[in-house]
Tab-separated table of C-alpha atoms in Angstrom:
chain	number	residue	atom	x	y	z
A	1017	MET	CA	-84.521	92.151	49.304
A	1018	GLY	CA	-82.329	90.879	52.089
A	1019	ASP	CA	-80.673	93.605	54.101
A	1020	LEU	CA	-77.271	91.909	53.730
A	1021	ALA	CA	-77.560	91.727	49.942
A	1022	ARG	CA	-78.589	95.375	49.869
A	1023	ARG	CA	-75.800	96.513	52.178
A	1024	PHE	CA	-72.957	94.427	50.769
A	1025	LEU	CA	-73.853	93.843	47.110
A	1026	LYS	CA	-76.242	96.390	45.706
A	1027	GLU	CA	-75.789	99.582	47.702
A	1028	PRO	CA	-72.770	99.357	49.994
A	1029	GLY	CA	-72.321	103.101	50.371
A	1030	ALA	CA	-75.877	104.335	50.545
A	1031	ASP	CA	-76.571	104.470	54.286
A	1032	ASP	CA	-74.971	107.849	54.944
A	1033	ALA	CA	-72.156	110.137	53.833
A	1034	ALA	CA	-69.565	108.284	55.935
A	1035	HIS	CA	-70.535	104.990	54.293
A	1036	TYR	CA	-70.268	106.618	50.881
A	1037	ALA	CA	-66.771	107.887	51.649
A	1038	ARG	CA	-65.707	104.436	52.909
A	1039	ARG	CA	-67.112	102.836	49.769
A	1040	VAL	CA	-65.118	105.175	47.492
A	1041	ARG	CA	-61.928	104.424	49.461
A	1042	ARG	CA	-62.659	100.703	49.318
A	1043	LEU	CA	-63.293	100.897	45.579
A	1044	ALA	CA	-60.009	102.726	44.964
A	1045	VAL	CA	-58.064	100.211	47.065
A	1046	SER	CA	-59.889	97.325	45.347
A	1047	TYR	CA	-58.822	98.465	41.881
A	1048	VAL	CA	-55.187	98.781	42.978
A	1049	ALA	CA	-55.243	95.395	44.756
A	1050	LEU	CA	-56.948	93.630	41.855
A	1051	PHE	CA	-54.482	95.076	39.361
A	1052	ALA	CA	-51.474	94.147	41.510
A	1053	LEU	CA	-52.731	90.592	42.203
A	1054	SER	CA	-53.512	89.997	38.520
A	1055	ILE	CA	-50.037	91.113	37.475
A	1056	ILE	CA	-48.502	88.880	40.188
A	1057	GLY	CA	-50.614	85.980	38.862
A	1058	ILE	CA	-49.369	86.514	35.308
A	1059	ALA	CA	-45.777	86.782	36.587
A	1060	ILE	CA	-46.063	83.520	38.576
A	1061	LEU	CA	-47.544	81.643	35.610
A	1062	ILE	CA	-44.718	82.861	33.360
A	1063	TRP	CA	-41.984	82.319	35.974
A	1064	ARG	CA	-43.001	78.685	36.715
A	1065	ALA	CA	-44.537	77.919	33.300
A	1066	GLN	CA	-42.700	74.592	32.813
A	1067	PHE	CA	-43.674	73.401	36.289
A	1068	PHE	CA	-47.361	74.224	35.824
A	1069	VAL	CA	-47.530	72.778	32.288
A	1070	THR	CA	-45.936	69.521	33.540
A	1071	LEU	CA	-48.270	69.459	36.533
A	1072	ALA	CA	-51.277	70.051	34.315
A	1073	GLN	CA	-50.236	67.284	31.914
A	1074	ARG	CA	-49.380	64.765	34.618
A	1075	SER	CA	-52.602	65.371	36.563
A	1076	ASN	CA	-54.766	65.004	33.451
A	1077	VAL	CA	-55.827	68.651	33.527
A	1078	GLU	CA	-55.870	70.464	30.223
A	1079	THR	CA	-52.911	72.799	29.812
A	1080	LEU	CA	-55.513	75.158	28.400
A	1081	THR	CA	-56.540	75.784	32.022
A	1082	LEU	CA	-53.299	77.746	32.396
A	1083	ALA	CA	-54.177	79.772	29.306
A	1084	PHE	CA	-57.586	80.382	30.839
A	1085	LEU	CA	-55.944	81.667	34.027
A	1086	MET	CA	-53.667	83.925	31.964
A	1087	VAL	CA	-56.692	85.344	30.146
A	1088	LEU	CA	-58.567	85.789	33.446
A	1089	PHE	CA	-55.645	87.612	35.061
A	1090	GLY	CA	-55.105	89.689	31.901
A	1091	TYR	CA	-58.787	90.604	31.687
A	1092	LEU	CA	-58.984	91.610	35.350
A	1093	ALA	CA	-55.726	93.567	35.081
A	1094	SER	CA	-57.061	95.532	32.094
A	1095	LEU	CA	-60.414	96.016	33.878
A	1096	SER	CA	-58.741	97.398	36.996
A	1097	ALA	CA	-55.964	99.385	35.284
A	1098	PRO	CA	-58.073	102.579	34.803
A	1099	GLY	CA	-59.195	102.333	38.435
A	1100	THR	CA	-55.600	101.910	39.581
A	1101	TRP	CA	-54.593	104.991	37.598
A	1102	GLY	CA	-57.589	106.826	39.072
A	1103	ALA	CA	-56.630	105.785	42.611
A	1104	PHE	CA	-53.129	107.210	42.132
A	1105	GLN	CA	-54.658	110.397	40.685
A	1106	ILE	CA	-56.859	110.727	43.784
A	1107	LEU	CA	-53.812	110.238	45.988
A	1108	ARG	CA	-51.772	112.791	44.039
A	1109	ARG	CA	-54.497	115.420	43.856
A	1110	SER	CA	-55.519	115.000	47.497
A	1111	ARG	CA	-52.172	116.363	48.640
A	1112	ALA	CA	-52.940	119.958	49.372
A	1113	ARG	CA	-52.839	122.160	52.412
A	1114	ASP	CA	-56.517	122.791	52.998
A	1115	TRP	CA	-59.827	121.192	52.134
A	1116	THR	CA	-60.843	123.794	49.514
A	1117	GLU	CA	-57.593	123.484	47.601
A	1118	ARG	CA	-57.858	119.687	47.649
A	1119	GLN	CA	-61.391	119.877	46.244
A	1120	HIS	CA	-60.337	122.276	43.500
A	1121	ARG	CA	-57.377	120.102	42.562
A	1122	LEU	CA	-59.682	117.082	42.360
A	1123	THR	CA	-62.252	118.967	40.293
A	1124	HIS	CA	-59.701	120.344	37.834
A	1125	GLY	CA	-58.520	116.848	36.976
A	1126	ARG	CA	-61.879	115.860	35.560
A	1127	HIS	CA	-63.757	117.147	32.525
A	1128	PRO	CA	-67.493	117.353	31.957
A	1129	VAL	CA	-68.846	114.484	29.859
A	1130	PRO	CA	-71.396	116.021	27.470
A	1131	GLY	CA	-74.892	114.603	27.783
A	1132	ASN	CA	-73.986	112.270	30.603
A	1133	ARG	CA	-76.824	111.233	32.852
A	1134	THR	CA	-77.361	108.407	35.251
A	1135	VAL	CA	-80.911	107.141	35.442
A	1136	ALA	CA	-82.777	104.723	37.672
A	1137	ASP	CA	-86.441	104.035	38.359
A	1138	LEU	CA	-88.041	103.568	41.760
A	1139	ASN	CA	-90.895	101.332	42.842
A	1140	VAL	CA	-92.739	104.443	44.028
A	1141	LEU	CA	-93.393	107.963	42.792
A	1142	ILE	CA	-91.723	110.761	44.751
A	1143	GLU	CA	-93.708	113.930	45.162
A	1144	VAL	CA	-93.230	117.128	47.099
A	1145	GLU	CA	-95.986	118.141	49.455
A	1146	GLY	CA	-98.198	120.730	47.793
A	1147	SER	CA	-96.919	119.980	44.263
A	1148	PRO	CA	-98.456	116.624	43.298
A	1149	GLY	CA	-97.252	115.223	39.988
A	1150	GLN	CA	-94.621	117.935	39.584
A	1151	PRO	CA	-90.966	117.133	38.986
A	1152	PHE	CA	-88.334	118.792	41.163
A	1153	ASP	CA	-84.576	119.297	41.143
A	1154	VAL	CA	-81.995	119.040	43.888
A	1155	LEU	CA	-78.605	120.668	43.471
A	1156	VAL	CA	-75.632	118.502	44.432
A	1157	ALA	CA	-73.060	121.048	45.577
A	1158	ASP	CA	-70.919	122.125	48.466
A	1159	ALA	CA	-68.674	125.075	49.300
A	1160	ALA	CA	-66.165	123.975	46.657
A	1161	GLY	CA	-68.705	124.041	43.835
A	1162	ALA	CA	-71.470	122.118	42.122
A	1163	MET	CA	-70.984	118.433	41.333
A	1164	GLY	CA	-74.245	117.846	39.521
A	1165	ARG	CA	-78.015	118.026	39.679
A	1166	LEU	CA	-80.615	115.459	40.665
A	1167	HIS	CA	-83.889	115.541	38.754
A	1168	VAL	CA	-86.841	113.665	40.218
A	1169	ASP	CA	-89.833	113.083	37.986
A	1170	GLY	CA	-92.305	110.594	39.414
A	1171	ALA	CA	-90.490	107.294	39.796
A	1172	ARG	CA	-87.518	108.346	37.673
A	1173	LEU	CA	-84.306	109.651	39.221
A	1174	THR	CA	-81.855	111.349	36.870
A	1175	TYR	CA	-78.430	112.543	37.986
A	1176	ARG	CA	-76.450	114.825	35.690
A	1177	SER	CA	-72.840	115.013	36.772
A	1178	GLU	CA	-70.704	118.074	36.088
A	1179	TYR	CA	-67.458	116.081	36.232
A	1180	GLY	CA	-66.833	112.672	34.787
A	1181	GLU	CA	-69.582	110.131	34.497
A	1182	GLY	CA	-72.098	109.949	37.308
A	1183	SER	CA	-72.299	106.701	39.232
A	1184	ASN	CA	-75.361	104.639	40.022
A	1185	GLU	CA	-74.357	104.723	43.673
A	1186	VAL	CA	-75.432	108.385	43.869
A	1187	LEU	CA	-78.944	107.291	42.985
A	1188	ALA	CA	-78.732	104.403	45.467
A	1189	TYR	CA	-77.741	106.983	48.078
A	1190	VAL	CA	-80.751	109.169	47.142
A	1191	GLU	CA	-83.033	106.123	47.372
A	1192	ARG	CA	-81.843	105.296	50.894
A	1193	GLN	CA	-82.021	108.904	52.060
A	1194	VAL	CA	-85.571	109.317	50.719
A	1195	GLU	CA	-86.601	106.114	52.491
A	1196	GLN	CA	-85.058	107.345	55.738
A	1197	LEU	CA	-86.810	110.731	55.390
A	1198	VAL	CA	-90.289	109.338	54.675
A	1199	ARG	CA	-89.917	106.819	57.486
A	1200	ALA	CA	-88.951	109.619	59.834
A	1201	ASP	CA	-92.222	111.279	58.779
A	1202	GLY	CA	-94.146	108.201	59.937
A	1203	SER	CA	-94.504	106.267	56.686
A	1204	ASP	CA	-93.481	102.601	56.489
A	1205	ALA	CA	-93.023	102.629	52.711
A	1206	ASP	CA	-90.185	100.704	51.105
A	1207	VAL	CA	-88.315	102.862	48.606
A	1208	ASP	CA	-86.342	100.697	46.189
A	1209	ILE	CA	-84.689	101.243	42.859
A	1210	VAL	CA	-86.114	98.498	40.685
A	1211	ILE	CA	-84.262	99.148	37.444
A	1212	TRP	CA	-81.013	100.841	36.433
A	1213	LYS	CA	-80.836	102.331	32.952
A	1214	LYS	CA	-77.073	101.855	32.595
A	1215	ILE	CA	-77.524	98.143	33.243
A	1216	ASP	CA	-80.831	97.443	31.475
A	1217	ASP	CA	-81.614	100.264	29.047
A	1218	GLU	CA	-84.621	98.651	27.351
A	1219	GLY	CA	-86.075	97.357	30.603
A	1220	ALA	CA	-85.775	100.807	32.191
A	1221	GLU	CA	-87.647	102.451	29.323
A	1222	ARG	CA	-90.314	99.755	29.380
A	1223	TYR	CA	-90.847	100.256	33.113
A	1224	HIS	CA	-90.764	104.048	32.756
A	1225	GLY	CA	-93.424	103.845	30.017
A	1226	LEU	CA	-95.653	101.806	32.294
A	1227	VAL	CA	-95.246	104.250	35.184
A	1228	GLU	CA	-95.960	107.237	32.936
A	1229	PHE	CA	-99.025	105.460	31.562
A	1230	ALA	CA	-100.300	105.035	35.104
A	1231	ARG	CA	-99.582	108.678	35.960
A	1232	ASN	CA	-101.371	109.940	32.818
A	1233	LEU	CA	-104.329	107.686	33.482
A	1234	GLU	CA	-104.451	108.910	37.060
A	1235	ARG	CA	-104.573	112.537	35.869
A	1236	LYS	CA	-107.338	111.733	33.403
A	1237	LEU	CA	-109.425	109.823	35.919
A	1238	GLY	CA	-108.699	112.197	38.800
A	1239	ASP	CA	-109.924	109.548	41.165
A	1240	GLY	CA	-107.140	108.599	43.557
A	1241	ALA	CA	-103.621	107.217	43.159
A	1242	LEU	CA	-102.938	104.423	40.675
A	1243	TRP	CA	-99.257	104.029	41.504
A	1244	PRO	CA	-97.757	103.927	45.003
A	1245	ARG	CA	-96.060	107.113	46.083
A	1246	VAL	CA	-94.166	108.780	48.878
A	1247	VAL	CA	-94.484	112.466	49.710
A	1248	LEU	CA	-91.584	114.617	50.883
A	1249	THR	CA	-92.129	117.850	52.723
A	1250	PRO	CA	-90.146	120.921	51.591
A	1251	ALA	CA	-88.053	120.427	54.745
A	1252	ASP	CA	-87.332	116.857	53.603
A	1253	VAL	CA	-86.148	118.134	50.211
A	1254	ALA	CA	-83.862	120.621	51.955
A	1255	GLU	CA	-82.529	117.795	54.136
A	1256	LEU	CA	-81.988	115.639	51.040
A	1257	GLU	CA	-79.998	118.492	49.497
A	1258	ARG	CA	-77.948	118.789	52.697
A	1259	ARG	CA	-77.239	115.049	52.680
A	1260	LEU	CA	-76.168	115.236	49.032
A	1261	THR	CA	-73.841	118.099	49.936
A	1262	ALA	CA	-72.216	115.785	52.468
A	1263	VAL	CA	-71.152	113.323	49.743
A	1264	CYS	CA	-69.679	115.898	47.316
A	1265	THR	CA	-66.138	115.267	48.595
A	1266	SER	CA	-66.559	111.565	47.863
A	1267	LEU	CA	-68.118	112.282	44.462
A	1268	ARG	CA	-65.027	114.263	43.419
A	1269	LYS	CA	-62.849	111.259	44.200
A	1270	GLU	CA	-65.296	108.775	42.734
A	1271	ALA	CA	-65.178	110.660	39.421
A	1272	TYR	CA	-61.664	109.203	38.917
A	1273	LEU	CA	-62.832	105.609	39.251
A	1274	PRO	CA	-64.573	103.567	36.565
A	1275	HIS	CA	-68.119	102.418	37.326
A	1276	TRP	CA	-68.295	98.750	36.401
A	1277	ASP	CA	-71.930	98.082	37.226
A	1278	TYR	CA	-73.220	94.603	36.502
A	1279	GLN	CA	-76.200	92.432	37.189
A	1280	ALA	CA	-75.242	89.376	39.191
A	1281	GLU	CA	-76.510	85.850	39.363
A	1282	HIS	CA	-75.509	83.333	41.989
A	1283	LYS	CA	-76.029	79.724	40.872
A	1284	LEU	CA	-75.835	76.597	42.939
A	1285	PRO	CA	-76.157	73.451	40.809
A	1286	ILE	CA	-77.824	70.704	42.837
A	1287	ILE	CA	-77.420	68.283	39.921
A	1288	PRO	CA	-74.427	69.616	37.996
A	1289	GLU	CA	-73.971	69.904	34.237
A	1290	PRO	CA	-74.303	68.216	31.759
A	1291	LEU	CA	-77.603	67.094	33.320
A	1292	GLY	CA	-78.252	70.301	35.221
A	1293	LEU	CA	-81.761	69.255	36.167
A	1294	ILE	CA	-81.904	71.341	39.317
A	1295	THR	CA	-80.035	74.594	39.822
A	1296	LEU	CA	-80.736	77.085	42.551
A	1297	SER	CA	-80.143	80.663	41.514
A	1298	ARG	CA	-80.564	84.124	42.889
A	1299	SER	CA	-80.077	87.317	40.951
A	1300	GLN	CA	-79.476	90.974	41.753
A	1301	GLU	CA	-80.407	93.791	39.411
A	1302	ARG	CA	-77.212	95.604	40.311
A	1303	VAL	CA	-73.996	94.780	42.067
A	1304	ASP	CA	-71.920	97.755	43.092
A	1305	PRO	CA	-68.359	97.780	41.666
A	1306	ALA	CA	-66.971	97.902	45.212
A	1307	SER	CA	-68.625	94.498	45.788
A	1308	SER	CA	-67.933	92.940	42.374
A	1309	MET	CA	-64.284	94.043	42.438
A	1310	GLY	CA	-64.054	92.772	46.026
A	1311	GLY	CA	-65.412	89.419	44.832
A	1312	ALA	CA	-62.888	89.407	41.980
A	1313	ILE	CA	-60.094	90.056	44.492
A	1314	VAL	CA	-61.223	87.053	46.556
A	1315	VAL	CA	-61.212	84.852	43.424
A	1316	VAL	CA	-57.811	86.081	42.178
A	1317	PHE	CA	-56.305	85.843	45.663
A	1318	SER	CA	-57.616	82.270	46.072
A	1319	VAL	CA	-56.218	81.202	42.681
A	1320	LEU	CA	-52.883	82.845	43.542
A	1321	ALA	CA	-52.826	81.092	46.934
A	1322	ILE	CA	-53.389	77.724	45.226
A	1323	LEU	CA	-50.621	78.440	42.687
A	1324	VAL	CA	-48.206	79.409	45.469
A	1325	VAL	CA	-49.131	76.319	47.548
A	1326	PHE	CA	-48.517	74.164	44.451
A	1327	ILE	CA	-45.085	75.746	44.008
A	1328	ILE	CA	-44.166	75.293	47.679
A	1329	ALA	CA	-45.726	71.832	48.075
A	1330	PRO	CA	-46.448	70.277	44.661
A	1331	PRO	CA	-49.460	67.912	44.724
A	1332	TRP	CA	-49.064	64.179	44.356
A	1333	VAL	CA	-49.403	62.854	40.791
A	1334	PRO	CA	-49.342	59.200	39.688
A	1335	GLY	CA	-45.997	57.854	38.508
A	1336	THR	CA	-45.265	56.857	34.923
B	991	MET	CA	-69.243	90.894	65.571
B	992	LYS	CA	-71.167	87.912	64.172
B	993	VAL	CA	-69.699	88.549	60.717
B	994	ARG	CA	-66.174	88.753	62.179
B	995	TRP	CA	-66.636	85.421	63.940
B	996	SER	CA	-67.882	83.723	60.789
B	997	ALA	CA	-64.960	85.254	58.848
B	998	LEU	CA	-62.525	83.944	61.474
B	999	VAL	CA	-64.102	80.476	61.411
B	1000	SER	CA	-63.987	80.485	57.582
B	1001	LEU	CA	-60.304	81.456	57.634
B	1002	LEU	CA	-59.528	78.703	60.147
B	1003	GLY	CA	-61.467	76.241	57.968
B	1004	VAL	CA	-59.475	77.256	54.889
B	1005	ALA	CA	-56.193	76.977	56.838
B	1006	LEU	CA	-57.203	73.510	58.100
B	1007	VAL	CA	-58.112	72.283	54.611
B	1008	MET	CA	-54.845	73.700	53.215
B	1009	GLY	CA	-52.865	72.010	56.004
B	1010	LEU	CA	-54.576	68.641	55.455
B	1011	TRP	CA	-54.062	68.976	51.694
B	1012	VAL	CA	-50.360	69.647	52.079
B	1013	GLU	CA	-50.029	66.821	54.622
B	1014	HIS	CA	-51.905	64.122	52.699
B	1015	CYS	CA	-51.976	65.111	49.028
B	1016	SER	CA	-48.507	66.532	48.454
B	1017	GLY	CA	-45.908	65.057	46.198
B	1018	PRO	CA	-42.234	64.818	47.149
B	1019	GLN	CA	-39.904	67.811	47.347
B	1020	PRO	CA	-36.755	66.154	46.039
B	1021	HIS	CA	-33.241	67.532	45.942
B	1022	VAL	CA	-29.802	66.176	45.197
B	1023	VAL	CA	-27.588	65.576	48.247
B	1024	GLY	CA	-23.892	66.230	47.685
B	1025	ALA	CA	-21.995	65.933	44.414
B	1026	PRO	CA	-22.732	63.093	41.983
B	1027	LEU	CA	-20.174	60.304	41.846
B	1028	LEU	CA	-18.744	59.347	38.439
B	1029	ARG	CA	-17.422	55.809	37.912
B	1030	PRO	CA	-15.460	55.272	34.706
B	1031	PRO	CA	-16.069	52.023	32.769
B	1032	ALA	CA	-14.190	48.983	34.110
B	1033	GLN	CA	-13.349	47.927	30.554
B	1034	ALA	CA	-13.307	49.781	27.257
B	1035	GLY	CA	-16.734	49.848	25.581
B	1036	GLN	CA	-18.681	49.621	28.827
B	1037	PRO	CA	-20.829	52.530	30.022
B	1038	TYR	CA	-19.949	55.147	32.603
B	1039	GLN	CA	-21.880	54.992	35.885
B	1040	VAL	CA	-23.146	58.102	37.660
B	1041	GLU	CA	-24.417	57.772	41.213
B	1042	VAL	CA	-26.316	60.326	43.249
B	1043	VAL	CA	-28.255	60.553	46.496
B	1044	VAL	CA	-31.708	62.104	46.240
B	1045	ALA	CA	-33.488	63.191	49.400
B	1046	ASN	CA	-37.122	64.035	50.064
B	1047	PRO	CA	-37.454	66.143	53.213
B	1048	GLY	CA	-41.111	67.001	52.451
B	1049	PRO	CA	-44.263	65.343	53.839
B	1050	GLY	CA	-45.380	63.927	50.458
B	1051	GLN	CA	-44.320	60.908	48.446
B	1052	GLY	CA	-44.253	60.027	44.764
B	1053	GLN	CA	-42.186	59.387	41.685
B	1054	VAL	CA	-39.430	61.777	40.642
B	1055	GLN	CA	-37.419	62.041	37.470
B	1056	VAL	CA	-33.630	62.094	37.732
B	1057	THR	CA	-31.719	63.370	34.709
B	1058	PHE	CA	-28.000	62.481	34.487
B	1059	ARG	CA	-25.605	64.303	32.180
B	1060	LEU	CA	-21.985	63.675	31.388
B	1061	ARG	CA	-20.565	66.899	29.986
B	1062	GLU	CA	-17.288	66.624	28.103
B	1063	THR	CA	-15.021	69.246	29.660
B	1064	SER	CA	-13.254	70.201	26.419
B	1065	THR	CA	-16.202	70.458	23.979
B	1066	GLY	CA	-19.205	70.891	26.306
B	1067	LEU	CA	-20.993	68.036	24.505
B	1068	ALA	CA	-23.337	66.184	26.872
B	1069	TYR	CA	-24.471	62.547	27.098
B	1070	GLN	CA	-27.638	62.034	29.017
B	1071	SER	CA	-29.868	59.411	30.611
B	1072	GLN	CA	-32.986	59.476	32.752
B	1073	GLU	CA	-34.154	57.374	35.687
B	1074	GLN	CA	-37.313	57.320	37.779
B	1075	ALA	CA	-37.200	56.947	41.547
B	1076	ASP	CA	-39.999	56.497	44.083
B	1077	LEU	CA	-39.492	58.560	47.202
B	1078	GLU	CA	-41.282	58.173	50.504
B	1079	SER	CA	-41.635	61.016	52.974
B	1080	GLY	CA	-38.293	61.861	54.612
B	1081	GLU	CA	-36.489	59.198	52.546
B	1082	GLN	CA	-33.056	59.325	50.905
B	1083	VAL	CA	-32.368	57.034	47.927
B	1084	ARG	CA	-29.257	56.272	45.942
B	1085	VAL	CA	-29.894	56.385	42.190
B	1086	VAL	CA	-27.414	54.951	39.701
B	1087	SER	CA	-27.528	55.419	35.957
B	1088	GLU	CA	-25.367	54.092	33.148
B	1089	ILE	CA	-24.418	56.331	30.252
B	1090	ALA	CA	-22.785	54.966	27.145
B	1091	ALA	CA	-20.157	57.512	26.191
B	1092	PRO	CA	-16.731	57.308	24.519
B	1093	GLU	CA	-13.692	57.505	26.739
B	1094	GLY	CA	-12.934	61.089	27.723
B	1095	SER	CA	-12.906	63.708	30.449
B	1096	TYR	CA	-16.416	64.335	31.806
B	1097	GLN	CA	-18.122	66.453	34.434
B	1098	PRO	CA	-21.251	64.727	35.889
B	1099	GLU	CA	-24.422	66.812	36.341
B	1100	VAL	CA	-27.626	65.602	37.925
B	1101	GLU	CA	-31.009	67.253	37.964
B	1102	VAL	CA	-34.061	65.986	39.839
B	1103	ARG	CA	-37.565	67.005	38.843
B	1104	TYR	CA	-40.998	66.683	40.254
B	1105	PRO	CA	-43.528	66.155	38.774
B	1106	PRO	CA	-41.817	63.822	36.283
B	1107	GLY	CA	-42.330	64.840	32.659
């Protein structure tokens, strides 16, 4: 996977705790900006409705295009409305004298979601030195309290959040930290999440079944590793726990924001539809909401800019 | 730094394309200059004439629609006609329209629209 795609699309906040905090801030701002721009778009279309309908008719563009834009703006506004509300909640609850009080105020605004768990599967098994094949847990907590628990069982990462719904980005963060730790130990292994259960439930279970089959077969045969693995030392696990502690502040804020995780596909039609004989495409298993909402902002802002330019300097249309 | 440069170049590219679009693909930005002039019919049964100057200060050119109304001051009833005018960039044109209306007291109103309906 390209480093740019990983850093900007899939896992924008996974490098370290500072990145994670920046990502949460960016996500909160993105929801507010997307909501505001969508509402402005709807307002402009309503305010200059006659102008745009005439322009659409005279330039041989279907008036339905305007309805499409209304639906697009409406959809994005409804998608970003919970995030906008969450961003204001974060702002309101972050106003306290000291750090501990701020954390408690943030925590008290969220409720546990029963049975919630965020699951992803890695390309490698993670084991702790001296306990091959054994699962292990890492507590995600800081001085203000526990935020959740990470359970690692072979290639499967499971995060159970105490407040709100856990985000996939926590697991992306774990993936990057594990890779950094094993590389610091001298390994050159790539540690990648290959499937996200919240995005592809069936695919995740299929992959998990295959990994478990390999692990069981390995135990039966007892003759070397069948699936690639990385081994963490107990000191690495302690360091992982410390690094997870460092993101707890961000997790409390992130719990107020919706997690719109999607797969993404970028298509470049060489011969466009209706022939569509050649189309270049590239897909990502997961695009982080901070990136997808950022992309949506670019699209909405561009459409708004075109609408405003059309109002200020209407395009030429043929005479009657 | 490389990303910032490419972002700056992209922004400049977008601004250039927008500028060229506005310069070469814009329509007129018409507006009425001064008050419309109302000429009563020379003889009974002939139409009223309303005259107006329409200006286009914008960089674009194209056809505009001029709507003339004669509004009867006592009843508010309006008589209306429409004309088309082709405006070049920076041009002012005089547009005259005839409206068949019975003899009376009228207030002329003119509206100019682009794009024409």
